Amino acid sequence: MDRNTLTGMLLIAAIMLGWSYFMKPNEAELKQYQHQTDSIKNAKAGIKTAPVTANKTVKFADSAALQEQFITLENEKVKITLSTKGGRVYSTELKGQKTWNGKPIILFNGDENRFGLKLPLTTKNVNTTDELFQPIGSSFSVAGKDSNSVTMRLAFSATQYVDYVYSLKGDSYLLNFGVKMAGMNQLLNPSAKTLNLEWKSDLIQQEKDKKNEQTYTTVFYQKENGDVDYLSESKDKEEKLEEPIKWISFKQHFFSTVLIAQNKFQTGTLSTVTDLTKSNLKNLSADLVVPIQSKPDEQLNFTFYFGPNHFTTLKNVGYDLQSQIKLGWGPLGWINRWAVIPLFNFLDNFNLNYGIIILILTVVLKLVLLPITYSSYLSQAKMRALKPEMDAIKAKVGEEDQTKLQQEYLKLYKQAGVNPLAGCIPLLLQMPILLAFFRFFPASFELRQQPFLWMNDLSTYDSVINFGVNIPFLGNHLSLMCVLMTISTLIYTWMNNRISGVTGQMKYIGYIMPVVFLGALNSFPAGLNFYYFCANIITFLQQFIIRKFVNDDAIHAKIQENKKRPGASQKSKWQMRLEEMTKQQQAAQQRKK
């Protein structure tokens, strides 16, 4: 071997040794290679493995540890269970709340829900709902002002992953939900400027009356301009949103799950479906479009609300969530928001039974309306005093010519100084308040499962008799409080007929409505029927007292005195128009002859 050959072989050996040393894989690369090898073996064996992550705190154990796991987050109000399958909220239990049959209130019902992001990768589309996440952190419980968090990670490589970060504070119905995407801009389709968030939920029955609860169950949402809207409660509906929204709520009668975007949802498709073959209430779904910026470190922030549809609680959360509680349109809503609810909350501070609170509320309302009630009674007394003269006019004119008869009546009203509509106006003024209560009691969370007398729950009907089958007009039960309310209304109608002096068919028409109410209100909350019952009883007492201060003879004498005053016999413009109409009708009849 000559000198040049030896030198060449030594150089080649030195290069190979140097290559081996400098190109040796590091520890992370060795783990990645081992993971790939294990993945191939497990794939052949049908075992699903988790991706490798660079986070030192996560230990990847054997395949048994890669099965679905659950982590519990808990405070004074909620117990939230997270699943590594989809990294999502698996179920949420509201503490201190029970269903009508004593079971825990569960808002997210395990496998009956789907929640996750659809990731449009360059190679394929990934739905996080179907993927196994790795937990970073463990179960915890917080109280007071304390807070804690846990992360669910879906890793595609050591530097490319999606984190779901859940943070919970003590004494709160809110769960902060952050989505962190690290290095995912390299994997996502370059043209992707949005992500789709899929949320579907089969809502379970919480209340006694399933049919009634279904009428309050739907999807609510807030538009970017602040308006709150919702899908139809009475029929299946699908709606495509053409403008951004701030939050979306899967609302039941007394509880809601709300997802609030710290930025916005760009657009979305919402739907409600009622499947009568299932025990669930409704299937609600939302396919929401979330804008992204395709940055190396993308951060999306959301907040969940799991809690009751309690007006003050929702209002304190913000975002106008209390608009989910339907208190009535226009003046009805104003009355409930600015008068009924503040008064109800004030009385609630005294820790009284809610039946007593309803009674006090009714008394206060009747005292406020007392001047109107007095005015109405006084008008009826004046009409009673005129009744003999009106009967004489009817006998003289006859009932065939109604126009002439009304003309003579108006002349009598003007001479006597009586306004026949004075008795109707007070009733019309009371109607908005009565209708406001009609909307308030069914929506009042405070009455839920609150007993009074024989009524176990003021928020639903009291079924003193259960028929076992549906009976036309009544349903499958009979509410005792509704029966009492109907009886008291019939008595009130009888007394009102005596006071007003109504005769003929009108005397009996008034008895029809209370019977209709028996069927209409039989399935309404016992609290509402109790309010109407109390209102009737208090009205009886008011009329009894008012009669002590109203002298019919004095009213009659005053009317006769009014008829003597100057100008009493002059015709009003309305009378003159009525006379002109009468003449035209008579002329038309003559031409026909």
Coordinates of C-alpha atoms in Angstrom, one line a residue:
M1 CA 0.0 0.0 0.0
D2 CA 1.6 3.3 -1.1
R3 CA 1.6 6.5 0.9
N4 CA -1.2 8.2 -1.1
T5 CA -3.6 5.3 -0.7
L6 CA -3.0 5.2 3.1
T7 CA -3.6 8.9 3.4
G8 CA -6.9 8.6 1.4
M9 CA -8.3 5.8 3.5
L10 CA -7.5 7.7 6.7
L11 CA -9.3 10.8 5.4
I12 CA -12.4 8.7 4.4
A13 CA -12.5 7.1 7.9
A14 CA -12.2 10.6 9.5
I15 CA -15.1 11.9 7.4
M16 CA -17.3 8.9 8.3
L17 CA -16.6 9.2 12.0
G18 CA -17.4 13.0 11.9
W19 CA -20.6 12.4 9.9
S20 CA -21.8 9.8 12.4
Y21 CA -21.1 12.1 15.3
F22 CA -22.6 15.3 14.0
M23 CA -25.6 13.6 12.3
K24 CA -26.6 11.5 15.3
P25 CA -30.4 12.1 16.1
N26 CA -31.2 14.0 19.3
E27 CA -33.5 12.6 22.1
A28 CA -36.6 14.3 20.6
E29 CA -36.0 12.8 17.2
L30 CA -35.4 9.4 18.7
K31 CA -38.8 9.6 20.5
Q32 CA -40.5 10.7 17.3
Y33 CA -39.0 7.7 15.4
Q34 CA -40.0 5.4 18.2
H35 CA -43.6 6.9 18.1
Q36 CA -43.8 6.3 14.4
T37 CA -42.7 2.8 14.7
D38 CA -45.1 2.1 17.5
S39 CA -47.9 3.8 15.5
I40 CA -47.3 1.4 12.6
K41 CA -47.4 -1.6 15.0
N42 CA -50.5 -0.4 16.8
A43 CA -52.3 0.5 13.6
K44 CA -51.9 -3.1 12.5
A45 CA -53.2 -4.2 15.9
G46 CA -56.1 -1.8 15.8
I47 CA -54.9 0.4 18.7
K48 CA -55.1 4.2 18.5
T49 CA -52.1 6.2 19.8
A50 CA -51.6 9.8 20.8
P51 CA -49.3 12.2 19.0
V52 CA -46.0 13.2 20.6
T53 CA -45.8 16.6 22.2
A54 CA -42.8 18.6 23.3
N55 CA -44.4 19.5 26.6
K56 CA -42.3 17.8 29.3
T57 CA -45.3 17.7 31.8
V58 CA -47.3 15.2 29.6
K59 CA -46.3 11.6 29.8
F60 CA -47.3 9.3 27.0
A61 CA -48.0 6.0 28.6
D62 CA -49.0 2.8 27.0
S63 CA -52.1 2.3 24.8
A64 CA -54.4 1.7 27.8
A65 CA -53.8 5.3 29.0
L66 CA -54.9 6.6 25.6
Q67 CA -58.5 5.6 26.1
E68 CA -61.1 8.3 26.8
Q69 CA -60.5 10.1 30.1
F70 CA -62.5 12.5 32.2
I71 CA -61.5 15.6 34.1
T72 CA -63.8 17.3 36.6
L73 CA -63.8 21.1 37.2
E74 CA -65.9 22.1 40.1
N75 CA -67.0 25.2 42.1
E76 CA -70.0 26.2 44.3
K77 CA -72.4 26.4 41.4
V78 CA -71.4 23.9 38.7
K79 CA -69.7 20.6 38.2
I80 CA -68.2 20.4 34.7
T81 CA -66.8 17.2 33.3
L82 CA -64.4 17.4 30.4
S83 CA -63.6 14.5 28.0
T84 CA -60.3 13.8 26.2
K85 CA -62.5 12.6 23.4
G86 CA -62.8 15.8 21.5
G87 CA -61.3 17.7 24.4
R88 CA -64.8 19.1 25.0
V89 CA -67.3 19.7 27.8
Y90 CA -68.9 16.3 28.3
S91 CA -71.5 17.2 30.8
T92 CA -72.4 20.0 33.2
E93 CA -74.3 19.6 36.4
L94 CA -75.9 22.6 38.2
K95 CA -75.5 22.3 41.9
G96 CA -78.6 22.9 44.1
Q97 CA -81.0 22.3 41.2
K98 CA -83.1 19.2 40.5
T99 CA -85.4 18.0 37.7
W100 CA -89.1 17.7 38.4
N101 CA -88.5 14.0 39.5
G102 CA -85.5 14.7 41.7
K103 CA -82.6 14.0 39.4
P104 CA -79.6 16.4 38.9
I105 CA -79.9 19.1 36.3
I106 CA -77.6 18.2 33.4
L107 CA -77.2 20.7 30.6
F108 CA -74.5 19.0 28.5
N109 CA -75.6 15.4 28.3
G110 CA -72.5 13.4 27.5
D111 CA -72.6 11.6 24.1
E112 CA -75.9 13.4 23.2
N113 CA -73.8 16.4 22.3
R114 CA -71.2 17.3 19.7
F115 CA -68.9 20.2 20.0
G116 CA -65.7 21.0 18.2
L117 CA -63.8 22.8 15.4
K118 CA -63.5 21.6 11.8
L119 CA -59.9 22.1 10.8
P120 CA -59.3 22.3 7.0
L121 CA -55.8 20.9 6.7
T122 CA -53.9 20.8 3.5
T123 CA -54.0 16.9 3.6
K124 CA -57.4 16.3 5.0
N125 CA -60.2 17.8 7.1
V126 CA -60.1 17.1 10.8
N127 CA -63.1 17.4 13.2
T128 CA -61.7 17.8 16.7
T129 CA -64.9 16.2 18.1
D130 CA -63.6 12.8 16.9
E131 CA -60.0 13.2 18.1
L132 CA -58.3 12.1 21.3
F133 CA -56.7 15.0 23.2
Q134 CA -54.0 14.8 25.8
P135 CA -54.8 16.5 29.2
I136 CA -52.3 18.9 30.7
G137 CA -53.5 19.3 34.2
S138 CA -55.9 17.4 36.4
S139 CA -59.3 17.7 38.1
F140 CA -59.7 20.6 40.5
S141 CA -62.2 22.4 42.7
V142 CA -62.2 26.1 43.3
A143 CA -64.2 28.4 45.7
G144 CA -64.7 32.1 46.3
K145 CA -62.3 34.2 44.3
D146 CA -60.0 31.4 43.4
S147 CA -59.6 30.2 39.8
N148 CA -57.8 27.3 38.0
S149 CA -57.5 26.0 34.5
V150 CA -56.8 22.8 32.6
T151 CA -55.6 22.3 29.0
M152 CA -56.6 19.7 26.4
R153 CA -54.0 19.3 23.6
L154 CA -54.4 17.9 20.1
A155 CA -50.8 17.7 18.8
F156 CA -49.8 17.2 15.2
S157 CA -46.1 17.6 16.0
A158 CA -43.9 18.9 18.7
T159 CA -44.5 22.5 17.6
Q160 CA -47.9 22.2 15.9
Y161 CA -50.9 21.7 18.1
V162 CA -54.4 22.9 19.2
D163 CA -55.0 23.6 22.8
Y164 CA -58.4 23.9 24.5
V165 CA -57.9 25.8 27.7
Y166 CA -60.7 25.7 30.3
S167 CA -60.7 28.2 33.2
L168 CA -63.1 28.2 36.0
K169 CA -63.6 30.7 38.9
G170 CA -65.3 30.0 42.2
D171 CA -69.0 31.0 42.7
S172 CA -69.6 31.5 38.9
Y173 CA -71.7 30.0 36.2
L174 CA -69.1 31.0 33.6
L175 CA -66.5 28.8 32.1
N176 CA -63.8 30.5 30.0
F177 CA -62.9 28.6 26.9
G178 CA -59.7 29.5 25.0
V179 CA -58.5 28.0 21.7
K180 CA -54.8 28.3 21.1
M181 CA -53.4 27.1 17.8
A182 CA -49.6 26.9 17.7
G183 CA -47.9 26.5 14.3
M184 CA -51.2 25.4 12.7
N185 CA -50.9 28.0 10.0
Q186 CA -48.3 25.7 8.4
L187 CA -50.9 22.8 8.3
L188 CA -54.1 24.7 7.5
N189 CA -55.2 25.2 3.9
P190 CA -53.6 28.6 2.9
S191 CA -56.9 29.7 1.6
A192 CA -58.7 29.1 4.9
K193 CA -59.7 32.4 6.5
T194 CA -62.3 30.9 8.8
L195 CA -63.0 27.8 10.9
N196 CA -66.3 26.1 11.4
L197 CA -67.5 25.4 15.0
E198 CA -70.0 22.6 15.2
W199 CA -72.4 22.4 18.2
K200 CA -75.3 19.9 18.4
S201 CA -77.3 19.0 21.5
D202 CA -80.2 16.8 22.4
L203 CA -81.8 18.6 25.3
I204 CA -83.3 16.5 28.0
Q205 CA -86.5 17.1 29.8
Q206 CA -86.1 19.0 33.1
E207 CA -89.7 20.1 34.0
K208 CA -92.9 18.2 34.8
D209 CA -94.8 19.4 31.7
K210 CA -92.8 18.2 28.7
K211 CA -95.1 19.8 26.1
N212 CA -95.0 23.2 27.9
E213 CA -91.2 23.0 28.3
Q214 CA -90.9 22.4 24.5
T215 CA -92.7 25.6 23.8
Y216 CA -90.0 27.5 25.7
T217 CA -87.1 25.6 24.1
T218 CA -85.2 27.1 21.1
V219 CA -82.1 28.8 19.9
F220 CA -81.5 32.4 20.9
Y221 CA -78.7 34.7 19.5
Q222 CA -77.6 38.3 19.6
K223 CA -76.8 40.1 16.4
E224 CA -73.8 42.4 16.1
N225 CA -76.1 45.5 16.4
G226 CA -77.2 44.3 19.8
D227 CA -80.7 42.9 18.9
V228 CA -81.6 39.6 20.3
D229 CA -83.6 37.2 18.1
Y230 CA -84.6 33.5 18.2
L231 CA -85.9 30.6 16.1
S232 CA -89.5 29.6 16.3
E233 CA -90.5 27.8 19.5
S234 CA -93.6 26.1 18.0
K235 CA -92.2 24.5 14.9
D236 CA -89.0 23.1 13.4
K237 CA -86.9 25.8 11.9
E238 CA -83.5 26.2 10.1
E239 CA -82.1 29.7 9.6
K240 CA -79.0 30.9 7.8
L241 CA -77.5 34.0 9.4
E242 CA -76.2 36.6 7.0
E243 CA -74.6 38.8 9.6
P244 CA -72.2 38.4 12.6
I245 CA -73.5 37.4 16.0
K246 CA -72.1 37.9 19.5
W247 CA -73.5 34.9 21.3
I248 CA -75.7 31.9 20.8
S249 CA -77.9 30.1 23.4
F250 CA -79.5 26.7 23.6
K251 CA -82.3 27.8 25.8
Q252 CA -84.8 25.6 27.7
H253 CA -87.6 26.9 29.9
F254 CA -85.6 27.6 33.1
F255 CA -82.0 26.8 32.0
S256 CA -79.6 27.8 29.3
T257 CA -76.2 27.0 27.8
V258 CA -74.8 30.1 26.2
L259 CA -71.6 30.3 24.1
I260 CA -70.2 33.9 24.0
A261 CA -67.6 35.0 21.5
Q262 CA -65.1 37.6 22.7
N263 CA -64.8 38.7 19.1
K264 CA -67.8 37.4 17.0
F265 CA -69.1 34.6 15.0
Q266 CA -69.0 35.7 11.4
T267 CA -72.0 33.8 10.1
G268 CA -73.8 30.5 10.9
T269 CA -76.7 28.1 10.4
L270 CA -79.0 27.4 13.2
S271 CA -81.8 24.8 13.5
T272 CA -84.3 23.2 15.9
V273 CA -85.9 19.8 15.4
T274 CA -88.5 18.1 17.5
D275 CA -88.5 14.3 17.3
L276 CA -91.7 13.0 19.0
T277 CA -90.2 9.4 18.9
K278 CA -87.5 10.4 21.4
S279 CA -87.7 11.2 25.1
N280 CA -85.6 14.4 24.6
L281 CA -87.2 17.8 24.2
K282 CA -85.6 19.0 21.0
N283 CA -82.4 18.7 19.0
L284 CA -80.7 22.1 18.7
S285 CA -77.7 22.7 16.4
A286 CA -75.4 25.5 15.3
D287 CA -72.8 25.5 12.6
L288 CA -70.8 28.7 13.3
V289 CA -68.1 30.4 11.2
V290 CA -65.2 31.7 13.2
P291 CA -62.8 34.2 11.6
I292 CA -59.0 33.5 11.9
Q293 CA -55.9 35.4 10.9
S294 CA -53.6 32.4 10.0
K295 CA -50.9 33.5 12.4
P296 CA -48.2 31.2 13.9
D297 CA -49.9 31.7 17.3
E298 CA -53.7 32.0 16.9
Q299 CA -55.8 32.7 19.9
L300 CA -59.7 32.4 20.0
N301 CA -61.5 33.3 23.2
F302 CA -65.0 32.2 24.2
T303 CA -67.1 32.0 27.4
F304 CA -69.7 29.4 28.3
Y305 CA -72.6 30.2 30.6
F306 CA -74.2 27.2 32.2
G307 CA -77.0 28.3 34.5
P308 CA -80.6 29.3 35.3
N309 CA -82.8 31.7 33.3
H310 CA -83.0 34.0 36.2
F311 CA -83.4 37.6 35.1
T312 CA -81.0 39.3 37.5
T313 CA -78.4 36.6 37.1
L314 CA -78.4 36.8 33.3
K315 CA -78.4 40.6 33.5
N316 CA -75.3 40.6 35.7
V317 CA -73.4 38.4 33.2
G318 CA -73.9 41.1 30.6
Y319 CA -74.3 40.9 26.8
D320 CA -78.1 41.4 27.3
L321 CA -78.5 37.7 28.1
Q322 CA -81.7 38.5 30.1
S323 CA -83.5 39.1 26.8
Q324 CA -83.9 35.4 26.5
I325 CA -86.6 35.7 29.1
K326 CA -89.7 36.7 27.2
L327 CA -91.5 39.2 29.4
G328 CA -93.9 40.4 26.8
W329 CA -93.9 42.8 23.9
G330 CA -93.7 46.6 24.2
P331 CA -95.5 48.0 27.3
L332 CA -95.9 44.5 28.8
G333 CA -92.1 44.0 28.9
W334 CA -91.6 47.5 30.3
I335 CA -94.0 46.9 33.1
N336 CA -92.3 43.6 34.0
R337 CA -88.8 45.0 33.8
W338 CA -89.2 48.2 35.6
A339 CA -92.0 47.5 38.0
V340 CA -92.9 43.9 38.6
I341 CA -89.4 42.4 38.8
P342 CA -87.9 45.1 41.1
L343 CA -90.9 44.8 43.5
F344 CA -90.7 41.0 43.3
N345 CA -87.0 41.1 44.1
F346 CA -87.6 43.5 47.0
L347 CA -90.2 41.2 48.6
D348 CA -87.9 38.2 48.0
N349 CA -85.3 39.8 50.3
F350 CA -87.6 39.1 53.3
N351 CA -87.3 35.3 52.7
L352 CA -91.1 34.9 52.5
N353 CA -92.8 32.0 50.9
Y354 CA -93.4 32.7 47.3
G355 CA -97.2 32.2 47.7
I356 CA -97.2 35.1 50.2
I357 CA -95.1 37.2 47.9
I358 CA -97.6 36.7 45.1
L359 CA -100.4 37.7 47.5
I360 CA -98.6 40.8 48.6
L361 CA -97.8 41.7 45.0
T362 CA -101.5 41.4 44.1
V363 CA -102.5 43.6 47.0
V364 CA -100.0 46.3 46.0
L365 CA -101.2 46.1 42.4
K366 CA -104.8 46.4 43.5
L367 CA -104.0 49.4 45.7
V368 CA -102.3 51.1 42.7
L369 CA -105.3 50.5 40.5
L370 CA -107.8 51.4 43.2
P371 CA -108.6 54.9 41.7
I372 CA -109.3 53.3 38.4
T373 CA -111.5 50.6 40.0
Y374 CA -113.4 53.4 41.9
S375 CA -113.9 55.3 38.7
S376 CA -115.2 52.2 36.9
Y377 CA -117.6 51.5 39.7
L378 CA -118.9 55.1 39.8
S379 CA -119.5 55.0 36.1
Q380 CA -121.5 51.8 36.4
A381 CA -123.5 53.4 39.2
K382 CA -124.4 56.3 36.9
M383 CA -125.5 53.9 34.2
R384 CA -127.7 52.1 36.7
A385 CA -129.3 55.3 37.6
L386 CA -130.1 56.0 33.9
K387 CA -131.4 52.5 33.2
P388 CA -135.1 53.3 33.9
E389 CA -135.0 56.3 31.5
M390 CA -133.1 54.2 28.9
D391 CA -135.7 51.5 29.1
A392 CA -138.4 54.1 28.5
I393 CA -136.6 55.3 25.4
K394 CA -136.3 51.8 24.1
A395 CA -140.0 51.2 24.6
K396 CA -140.8 54.5 22.8
V397 CA -138.4 54.2 19.9
G398 CA -138.3 50.4 19.6
E399 CA -135.4 48.2 18.8
E400 CA -135.8 48.0 15.0
D401 CA -134.2 51.4 14.4
Q402 CA -130.8 50.9 16.2
T403 CA -129.4 54.2 14.8
K404 CA -132.3 56.2 16.2
L405 CA -132.1 54.4 19.5
Q406 CA -128.4 55.1 19.9
Q407 CA -129.1 58.7 19.0
E408 CA -131.7 59.1 21.8
Y409 CA -129.3 57.4 24.2
L410 CA -126.5 59.8 23.4
K411 CA -128.9 62.7 23.9
L412 CA -129.7 61.3 27.4
Y413 CA -126.0 60.8 28.2
K414 CA -125.3 64.4 27.4
Q415 CA -128.2 65.8 29.4
A416 CA -127.2 63.7 32.4
G417 CA -123.5 64.4 32.1
V418 CA -122.6 60.7 31.8
N419 CA -119.9 59.2 29.7
P420 CA -121.0 55.6 28.8
L421 CA -117.3 54.7 28.0
A422 CA -116.1 55.8 31.4
G423 CA -116.6 52.2 32.7
C424 CA -114.6 50.7 29.8
I425 CA -111.6 53.0 29.9
P426 CA -110.4 51.9 33.4
L427 CA -110.7 48.2 32.3
L428 CA -108.6 49.0 29.2
L429 CA -106.0 50.7 31.4
Q430 CA -105.7 47.6 33.6
M431 CA -105.3 45.2 30.7
P432 CA -101.5 45.8 30.1
I433 CA -100.8 45.1 33.8
L434 CA -102.9 41.9 33.8
L435 CA -101.3 40.7 30.6
A436 CA -97.8 41.6 32.0
F437 CA -98.4 39.3 34.9
F438 CA -99.6 36.7 32.4
R439 CA -96.1 36.7 30.9
F440 CA -94.2 37.2 34.1
F441 CA -95.3 34.2 36.2
P442 CA -94.6 31.5 33.5
A443 CA -91.1 33.0 33.0
S444 CA -90.3 33.4 36.7
F445 CA -87.4 31.1 37.7
E446 CA -88.0 32.0 41.3
L447 CA -91.2 30.1 41.4
R448 CA -89.6 26.9 40.2
Q449 CA -90.2 24.0 42.7
Q450 CA -91.5 26.4 45.3
P451 CA -94.4 24.9 47.3
F452 CA -97.4 26.7 48.7
L453 CA -100.4 25.1 50.4
W454 CA -101.2 22.0 48.4
M455 CA -99.2 23.2 45.4
N456 CA -95.8 21.5 45.2
D457 CA -94.5 23.7 42.5
L458 CA -95.8 27.2 41.7
S459 CA -94.1 27.2 38.3
T460 CA -96.3 24.4 36.9
Y461 CA -99.8 23.2 37.3
D462 CA -101.1 21.5 40.4
S463 CA -102.7 18.3 39.3
V464 CA -105.2 17.5 42.0
I465 CA -106.8 15.0 39.7
N466 CA -104.9 13.0 37.1
F467 CA -107.1 11.4 34.4
G468 CA -104.5 9.1 32.9
V469 CA -105.7 10.0 29.4
N470 CA -106.1 13.2 27.5
I471 CA -109.6 14.7 27.8
P472 CA -110.6 17.3 25.2
F473 CA -110.5 20.9 26.6
L474 CA -108.8 19.9 29.9
G475 CA -105.9 17.6 29.0
N476 CA -104.8 14.7 31.3
H477 CA -105.4 16.5 34.6
L478 CA -107.4 19.0 36.5
S479 CA -105.8 21.9 38.4
L480 CA -107.5 22.8 41.6
M481 CA -106.2 26.3 41.7
C482 CA -107.5 26.8 38.1
V483 CA -110.9 25.6 39.3
L484 CA -110.9 28.0 42.2
M485 CA -109.9 30.8 39.9
T486 CA -112.7 29.9 37.5
I487 CA -115.3 29.8 40.3
S488 CA -114.1 33.2 41.7
T489 CA -114.3 34.7 38.2
L490 CA -117.9 33.4 37.7
I491 CA -118.9 35.0 41.0
Y492 CA -117.2 38.2 40.0
T493 CA -119.1 38.2 36.7
W494 CA -122.4 37.7 38.6
M495 CA -121.6 40.6 40.9
N496 CA -120.6 42.8 38.1
N497 CA -123.8 42.1 36.2
R498 CA -125.8 43.1 39.3
I499 CA -123.8 46.3 39.7
S500 CA -123.9 47.3 36.0
G501 CA -127.5 46.3 35.5
V502 CA -126.7 44.3 32.3
T503 CA -129.8 42.4 30.9
G504 CA -130.6 40.3 27.9
Q505 CA -128.0 38.2 26.1
M506 CA -125.1 40.3 27.4
K507 CA -126.0 39.1 30.9
Y508 CA -125.0 35.5 29.9
I509 CA -122.1 36.2 27.5
G510 CA -119.9 37.2 30.5
Y511 CA -120.1 33.7 31.9
I512 CA -118.6 32.1 28.8
M513 CA -115.1 33.5 29.2
P514 CA -114.4 32.1 32.7
V515 CA -115.3 28.6 31.4
V516 CA -113.0 29.1 28.4
F517 CA -110.2 30.2 30.8
L518 CA -110.7 26.9 32.7
G519 CA -109.5 25.0 29.7
A520 CA -106.9 27.5 28.6
L521 CA -105.2 28.0 32.0
N522 CA -105.5 24.4 33.3
S523 CA -101.9 23.7 32.3
F524 CA -100.5 27.1 33.2
P525 CA -98.4 27.7 36.4
A526 CA -100.3 27.4 39.7
G527 CA -98.7 30.7 40.6
L528 CA -100.5 32.5 37.8
N529 CA -103.9 31.0 38.7
F530 CA -103.2 31.8 42.3
Y531 CA -102.6 35.5 41.3
Y532 CA -105.9 35.7 39.4
F533 CA -107.7 34.0 42.3
C534 CA -106.2 36.6 44.7
A535 CA -107.0 39.4 42.4
N536 CA -110.7 38.4 42.2
I537 CA -111.0 38.1 46.0
I538 CA -109.4 41.5 46.6
T539 CA -111.8 42.9 43.9
F540 CA -114.7 41.6 45.9
L541 CA -113.5 43.3 49.0
Q542 CA -112.8 46.6 47.1
Q543 CA -116.3 46.6 45.7
F544 CA -117.8 45.9 49.0
I545 CA -116.0 48.9 50.6
I546 CA -116.7 51.2 47.6
R547 CA -120.4 50.5 47.9
K548 CA -120.3 51.9 51.4
F549 CA -119.1 55.2 49.9
V550 CA -121.3 55.4 46.8
N551 CA -124.9 56.4 47.3
D552 CA -127.1 55.5 44.2
D553 CA -129.8 57.9 45.3
A554 CA -127.3 60.8 45.5
I555 CA -126.0 59.9 42.0
H556 CA -129.5 59.9 40.6
A557 CA -130.2 63.3 42.1
K558 CA -127.0 64.6 40.7
I559 CA -127.9 63.3 37.2
Q560 CA -131.3 65.0 37.4
E561 CA -129.6 68.3 38.4
N562 CA -127.2 68.0 35.5
K563 CA -130.2 67.7 33.1
K564 CA -131.4 71.1 34.2
R565 CA -128.1 73.0 33.6
P566 CA -127.9 75.4 30.6
G567 CA -126.7 73.8 27.4
A568 CA -127.7 70.3 28.5
S569 CA -130.2 69.9 25.7
Q570 CA -127.8 71.2 23.0
K571 CA -126.7 68.5 20.6
S572 CA -123.1 67.4 20.4
K573 CA -121.2 67.2 17.1
W574 CA -121.4 63.4 17.4
Q575 CA -125.2 63.6 17.8
M576 CA -125.5 65.8 14.8
R577 CA -123.4 63.4 12.7
L578 CA -125.5 60.5 13.9
E579 CA -128.7 62.4 13.0
E580 CA -127.4 63.1 9.5
M581 CA -126.5 59.4 9.1
T582 CA -130.0 58.5 10.2
K583 CA -131.6 60.9 7.7
Q584 CA -129.4 59.5 4.9
Q585 CA -130.4 55.9 5.8
Q586 CA -134.1 56.8 5.9
A587 CA -133.8 58.5 2.5
A588 CA -132.1 55.5 1.0
Q589 CA -134.8 53.2 2.3
Q590 CA -137.5 55.5 0.8
R591 CA -135.8 55.4 -2.6
K592 CA -135.7 51.6 -2.5
K593 CA -139.5 51.5 -2.0

